[in-house]
Amino acid sequence: METKKIEKKWQKYWKENHTFEASNESDKKKYYILVEFPYPSGAGLHVGHVRSYSALDSVARMKRMQGYNVLFPMGWDAFGAPAEQYAIKNHIHPSIAVKENIKTFKGQLQSLGLSFDWSREFATTDPKYYKWTQWQFLKFYEKGLAYKATVPVNWCPNCKTVLSNEDASGGVCERCGTGVVQKEKSQWMLGMKKYAEKLLDGLKDTEFQEKTKLAQINWIGKSTGAEVDFLIDHSDEKLKVYTTRPDTIFGVTFMVIAPEHPIIDKLGTRILNLDELKEYKEYASHKNEMERTQLNKDKTGVKILGFYAINPITKDKIPVYVSDYVMMNYGTGAIMAVPAHDERDYEFAKKYGIDIIPVIEGGDINKEAYVGDGVMINSGFLNGIDNKRDAIFEMTEYMEKNAIGKRCVKYRLQDWVFSRQRFWGEPIPMINCPTCGWVPVPYSDLPVKLPNVASYEPTETGESPLASIDEFVNCKCPKCGGPAKRETDTMPNWAGSSWYWLRYMDPNNDSEFVSQDALNYWGKVDWYNGGMEHATRHLLYARFWNNFLYDQGLVPNAEPFKLRTSHGMILGSNGEKMSKSKGNVINPNDCVDEFGADALRVYEMFIGDYEKEVNWSTDSLKGCRKFLDRVERIGEKVRESNRFSKEIEVLINKTIKKVTDDLENLKYNTAVSSLMILLNELEKLDNITTKDYRTLLLLLNPMAPHITEELNEIYNLGDHLCESSWPKYNKEKLIDETITIAIQVNGKLRGTIEVSNDTDEESLKKLALANDNVKKHIEGKTIVKTIVIKNKIVNIVVK
RNA sequence: GCUUGUGUGGCGGAACUGGUAGACGCGCACGACUCAAAAUCGUGUAUCUAUGAUGUGAGGGUUCGAUUCCCUCCACAAGCACCA
């Protein structure tokens, strides 16, 4: 039968028999495998999706055969800008384009024979799903973790929307590439900062890959130091700074505050050059518009005329500067500058002619050997202390005793800007009443649905398109019944993906976001695979969200994911990222049409190290097709027997072990290659047994599920593979009876000998010395030493 | 700049706790089958000044023995980026 027909036949069988649908009630051990659900773009499935989905599908299939109740779901992360842009252009509701795209994606995934449980499918854009996203937002609000704040936000003048720091990385809009400007805007925020320590600490309870943990740790960016108060001369005002090096306070020769620092307004009447400072603030806010990628930016700044700060230790008068190298959103927005030991402060001091006082011996910044540790000098009571740990400790103690400052911890992690001025997102379920203020939409009124209109143009003022839809905006205040207005901002793209794995456990529940029974049964996701690009933001948002739900007693675990792995990208055959403009895009449909789904799946697993990026090679794909053809052809040599052929008994046991281990350890490429080796050996035999063949097919089934099922049926080898047990190996049959031992002279290979397994050291030595080539190389020399490692090697050291 | 990775044939990549480097596949060459081609099968395929020597980014070290461990350096990739 032709490949296509075979594939369709089995796909139909699996569907009709609900083969891959997981049960929420089972005596079997559960295993939850999650792959990141795709954004259903108009471009269709990418070969990169196929890589991770095939790989984890093979794990899911193996686990089922090993007797687990496997949950391997799929859905759609379907809110987002592209659908909205498309809608604006064509004046059709985004849900229509999304529906189309989902249809395409689903068809493509199904044609690959991936064993997803389609009965649990949903899209984040389904009102039945986003009802619960909104419900959870209200929980955040109730706990004070969702709040409105006026914050300087990244603003894209082209898209007319607020961007998160993440979406504005590099100072340009992630979507359109326009330079981002700073703008003050009232936004909904989620209090993620409060969870910084938990998110850091919770990593202990995960088995994430080390690189993923590190990425998260970096992103959270914890640092310990001290907050120190500098009094302002002739005033009760204080300037609070954060420093990780309180020990260097004797070296402070100036201070720097962020352009937005509130003290400027507070002491406005005393400041002689207020206009200049305002001008600088204006300049700084536009700075992002310019090439922010420019490195080694020149330090700029303005000295505040009119007041000084007082060093709390030395009582010196310290000039205060405004500069944009200090950020308002980190620490206290103010720093004590120690130009002798900090590169940035040094640069600034040089430019503005400020004194530089070294306080660490040999730590002078303008010397090559800049060090941050050494003997304290010019530092009063710290003089002579020879390491920073003790110096920091002494100083902090002193500060706390004298109420000058105190120990504290800071995080780089910021609260999550949760508002977007877009149409195509979950409406934030809040109502603004002129008398009651912000009032949450009652739970019973959820979901707040997106209206069905035909215009999605953003407004000039930067409000969401929803703001111009009166029937949506105008409503009654749930509290006082008076006229009120709905929040028109929607949630960011990341919202829907911050809890989707929970919904899969119980996707059709109308009364709860997921039932407690389902939560208790499925627990944590056992294995979550996705792209490395999501190792920080998505993974942090998801963990934050889940930690919050846990604190509310809504889910049984603080951490949602046990293991997290990530796959490498697939590049075009020219080594560049696949893109339409480069003409190097490979469409998985074409591959399925020409070579079959099985061949594509096997190829994508064989293509290379799963965690590294790889270049596409259609030739290699052909090779995998050939491999499957050979598997098919060898069936002609099968003879009935329930034993392994003697010649390959050890090899086949080894292969079972290898494939089993490799599939669990991201070593998909060697899993495939070990099956190729097995096939090579089987081909050398005149005939093979039914047990040989069925074992080969069982092992290959997770990777090439269609052809293997078909061959199993054609040769009448037994139950359907997907309903059979995974092969087990016999530990005693893992070692060959005869093995090859390498013989070296002075570490160089001079020959090999065949010996029976476990030949003792003394005999090995004798055999080695008897070898002709060895004799030649030791002739006329003295043997200094002989190293014999059983079953491995003999090394003769001569002089 | 910082953090984290990665450097192995023409190519993708193997190599257990240090023990025969280059498994497996692609490509290429030759051969078989064929009138011929495709497909298929078989053989070979690191390099060189070739009975030997050299080879895992470069240089050093530890060891009987190093792709593997240690030090220095180089290149590339990803992430972060004035974080005090």
PDB file of N, CA and C (backbone and C1' of nucleotides) in Angstrom, chain A residues 744-749 785 787 789 792-793 795-797, chain B residues 16 18-21 62-68:
ATOM      1  N   GLN A 744      48.098  -1.437  23.273  1.00  0.00           N
ATOM      2  CA  GLN A 744      48.897  -0.254  23.002  1.00  0.00           C
ATOM      3  C   GLN A 744      50.317  -0.474  23.469  1.00  0.00           C
ATOM      4  N   VAL A 745      51.252   0.195  22.760  1.00  0.00           N
ATOM      5  CA  VAL A 745      52.617   0.294  23.267  1.00  0.00           C
ATOM      6  C   VAL A 745      52.868   1.779  23.446  1.00  0.00           C
ATOM      7  N   ASN A 746      53.223   2.170  24.628  1.00  0.00           N
ATOM      8  CA  ASN A 746      53.378   3.586  24.976  1.00  0.00           C
ATOM      9  C   ASN A 746      52.150   4.421  24.577  1.00  0.00           C
ATOM     10  N   GLY A 747      50.997   3.858  24.807  1.00  0.00           N
ATOM     11  CA  GLY A 747      49.765   4.603  24.562  1.00  0.00           C
ATOM     12  C   GLY A 747      49.334   4.656  23.127  1.00  0.00           C
ATOM     13  N   LYS A 748      50.096   3.971  22.239  1.00  0.00           N
ATOM     14  CA  LYS A 748      49.696   3.989  20.838  1.00  0.00           C
ATOM     15  C   LYS A 748      49.192   2.616  20.417  1.00  0.00           C
ATOM     16  N   LEU A 749      48.115   2.608  19.668  1.00  0.00           N
ATOM     17  CA  LEU A 749      47.487   1.362  19.267  1.00  0.00           C
ATOM     18  C   LEU A 749      48.410   0.565  18.363  1.00  0.00           C
ATOM     19  N   LYS A 785      56.450  -1.099  32.504  1.00  0.00           N
ATOM     20  CA  LYS A 785      55.191  -1.264  33.229  1.00  0.00           C
ATOM     21  C   LYS A 785      54.143  -1.750  32.235  1.00  0.00           C
ATOM     22  N   ILE A 787      49.951  -1.946  31.815  1.00  0.00           N
ATOM     23  CA  ILE A 787      48.634  -1.651  32.372  1.00  0.00           C
ATOM     24  C   ILE A 787      47.608  -2.540  31.684  1.00  0.00           C
ATOM     25  N   ILE A 789      43.581  -3.430  31.724  1.00  0.00           N
ATOM     26  CA  ILE A 789      42.218  -3.182  32.202  1.00  0.00           C
ATOM     27  C   ILE A 789      41.324  -4.223  31.550  1.00  0.00           C
ATOM     28  N   LYS A 792      38.981  -4.198  28.355  1.00  0.00           N
ATOM     29  CA  LYS A 792      39.164  -2.916  27.685  1.00  0.00           C
ATOM     30  C   LYS A 792      40.469  -2.807  26.921  1.00  0.00           C
ATOM     31  N   ILE A 793      41.591  -2.848  27.656  1.00  0.00           N
ATOM     32  CA  ILE A 793      42.827  -2.428  27.017  1.00  0.00           C
ATOM     33  C   ILE A 793      44.049  -3.003  27.708  1.00  0.00           C
ATOM     34  N   ASN A 795      48.107  -1.812  27.880  1.00  0.00           N
ATOM     35  CA  ASN A 795      49.086  -0.817  27.464  1.00  0.00           C
ATOM     36  C   ASN A 795      50.447  -1.213  27.997  1.00  0.00           C
ATOM     37  N   ILE A 796      51.405  -1.395  27.076  1.00  0.00           N
ATOM     38  CA  ILE A 796      52.747  -1.787  27.497  1.00  0.00           C
ATOM     39  C   ILE A 796      53.653  -0.568  27.405  1.00  0.00           C
ATOM     40  N   VAL A 797      54.237  -0.211  28.513  1.00  0.00           N
ATOM     41  CA  VAL A 797      55.113   0.967  28.531  1.00  0.00           C
ATOM     42  C   VAL A 797      56.554   0.507  28.452  1.00  0.00           C
TER      43      VAL A 797
ATOM     44  P     C B  16      31.129   8.911  26.112  1.00  0.00           P
ATOM     45  O5'   C B  16      30.652   8.133  27.413  1.00  0.00           O
ATOM     46  C5'   C B  16      29.253   8.004  27.673  1.00  0.00           C
ATOM     47  C4'   C B  16      29.065   6.839  28.615  1.00  0.00           C
ATOM     48  C3'   C B  16      29.910   6.902  29.881  1.00  0.00           C
ATOM     49  O3'   C B  16      29.218   7.566  30.923  1.00  0.00           O
ATOM     50  C1'   C B  16      30.193   4.809  28.856  1.00  0.00           C
ATOM     51  P     G B  18      36.207   9.702  33.889  1.00  0.00           P
ATOM     52  O5'   G B  18      36.243   9.255  32.376  1.00  0.00           O
ATOM     53  C5'   G B  18      36.414  10.207  31.368  1.00  0.00           C
ATOM     54  C4'   G B  18      37.526   9.763  30.472  1.00  0.00           C
ATOM     55  C3'   G B  18      37.680   8.254  30.363  1.00  0.00           C
ATOM     56  O3'   G B  18      37.902   7.936  29.009  1.00  0.00           O
ATOM     57  C1'   G B  18      39.732   9.252  30.951  1.00  0.00           C
ATOM     58  P     G B  19      37.066   6.849  28.271  1.00  0.00           P
ATOM     59  O5'   G B  19      38.196   5.838  27.792  1.00  0.00           O
ATOM     60  C5'   G B  19      39.122   6.244  26.788  1.00  0.00           C
ATOM     61  C4'   G B  19      39.869   5.026  26.315  1.00  0.00           C
ATOM     62  C3'   G B  19      38.993   3.788  26.144  1.00  0.00           C
ATOM     63  O3'   G B  19      39.478   3.056  25.044  1.00  0.00           O
ATOM     64  C1'   G B  19      40.694   3.342  27.698  1.00  0.00           C
ATOM     65  P     U B  20      38.875   3.319  23.595  1.00  0.00           P
ATOM     66  O5'   U B  20      39.898   2.482  22.713  1.00  0.00           O
ATOM     67  C5'   U B  20      41.273   2.848  22.645  1.00  0.00           C
ATOM     68  C4'   U B  20      41.749   2.607  21.243  1.00  0.00           C
ATOM     69  C3'   U B  20      41.016   3.433  20.181  1.00  0.00           C
ATOM     70  O3'   U B  20      41.941   3.810  19.168  1.00  0.00           O
ATOM     71  C1'   U B  20      40.774   1.150  19.707  1.00  0.00           C
ATOM     72  P     A B  21      42.542   5.259  19.197  1.00  0.00           P
ATOM     73  O5'   A B  21      41.251   6.158  19.012  1.00  0.00           O
ATOM     74  C5'   A B  21      40.594   6.147  17.772  1.00  0.00           C
ATOM     75  C4'   A B  21      39.217   6.723  17.963  1.00  0.00           C
ATOM     76  C3'   A B  21      38.424   6.797  16.669  1.00  0.00           C
ATOM     77  O3'   A B  21      37.687   5.605  16.509  1.00  0.00           O
ATOM     78  C1'   A B  21      38.414   8.912  17.746  1.00  0.00           C
ATOM     79  P     U B  62      53.262  17.685  33.302  1.00  0.00           P
ATOM     80  O5'   U B  62      51.950  17.084  33.973  1.00  0.00           O
ATOM     81  C5'   U B  62      51.628  17.413  35.323  1.00  0.00           C
ATOM     82  C4'   U B  62      50.340  16.729  35.713  1.00  0.00           C
ATOM     83  C3'   U B  62      50.315  15.228  35.464  1.00  0.00           C
ATOM     84  O3'   U B  62      50.961  14.497  36.503  1.00  0.00           O
ATOM     85  C1'   U B  62      48.306  16.205  34.680  1.00  0.00           C
ATOM     86  P     U B  63      52.013  13.357  36.102  1.00  0.00           P
ATOM     87  O5'   U B  63      51.080  12.256  35.451  1.00  0.00           O
ATOM     88  C5'   U B  63      50.097  11.590  36.246  1.00  0.00           C
ATOM     89  C4'   U B  63      49.270  10.695  35.371  1.00  0.00           C
ATOM     90  C3'   U B  63      50.055   9.721  34.504  1.00  0.00           C
ATOM     91  O3'   U B  63      50.465   8.577  35.228  1.00  0.00           O
ATOM     92  C1'   U B  63      48.351  10.758  33.221  1.00  0.00           C
ATOM     93  P     C B  64      51.937   7.979  34.937  1.00  0.00           P
ATOM     94  O5'   C B  64      51.782   7.282  33.510  1.00  0.00           O
ATOM     95  C5'   C B  64      52.931   6.786  32.826  1.00  0.00           C
ATOM     96  C4'   C B  64      52.480   5.987  31.629  1.00  0.00           C
ATOM     97  C3'   C B  64      51.442   6.675  30.752  1.00  0.00           C
ATOM     98  O3'   C B  64      52.053   7.553  29.827  1.00  0.00           O
ATOM     99  C1'   C B  64      50.746   4.459  31.199  1.00  0.00           C
ATOM    100  P     G B  65      51.395   8.955  29.564  1.00  0.00           P
ATOM    101  O5'   G B  65      50.033   8.543  28.883  1.00  0.00           O
ATOM    102  C5'   G B  65      50.048   8.024  27.546  1.00  0.00           C
ATOM    103  C4'   G B  65      48.670   7.571  27.156  1.00  0.00           C
ATOM    104  C3'   G B  65      47.592   8.636  27.229  1.00  0.00           C
ATOM    105  O3'   G B  65      47.594   9.434  26.068  1.00  0.00           O
ATOM    106  C1'   G B  65      46.804   6.650  28.221  1.00  0.00           C
ATOM    107  P     A B  66      47.174  10.954  26.152  1.00  0.00           P
ATOM    108  O5'   A B  66      45.643  10.866  26.602  1.00  0.00           O
ATOM    109  C5'   A B  66      44.656  10.308  25.749  1.00  0.00           C
ATOM    110  C4'   A B  66      43.480  11.265  25.647  1.00  0.00           C
ATOM    111  C3'   A B  66      43.807  12.591  24.985  1.00  0.00           C
ATOM    112  O3'   A B  66      42.660  13.045  24.279  1.00  0.00           O
ATOM    113  C1'   A B  66      43.081  12.991  27.169  1.00  0.00           C
ATOM    114  P     U B  67      42.544  12.843  22.763  1.00  0.00           P
ATOM    115  O5'   U B  67      41.202  13.615  22.383  1.00  0.00           O
ATOM    116  C5'   U B  67      41.223  15.019  22.197  1.00  0.00           C
ATOM    117  C4'   U B  67      39.839  15.584  22.334  1.00  0.00           C
ATOM    118  C3'   U B  67      39.314  15.648  23.762  1.00  0.00           C
ATOM    119  O3'   U B  67      39.776  16.814  24.395  1.00  0.00           O
ATOM    120  C1'   U B  67      37.644  14.771  22.318  1.00  0.00           C
ATOM    121  P     U B  68      40.289  16.786  25.888  1.00  0.00           P
ATOM    122  O5'   U B  68      39.040  16.227  26.723  1.00  0.00           O
ATOM    123  C5'   U B  68      37.822  16.950  26.805  1.00  0.00           C
ATOM    124  C4'   U B  68      36.800  16.102  27.527  1.00  0.00           C
ATOM    125  C3'   U B  68      37.151  15.847  28.978  1.00  0.00           C
ATOM    126  O3'   U B  68      36.021  16.024  29.807  1.00  0.00           O
ATOM    127  C1'   U B  68      36.881  13.788  27.815  1.00  0.00           C
TER     128        U B  68
END
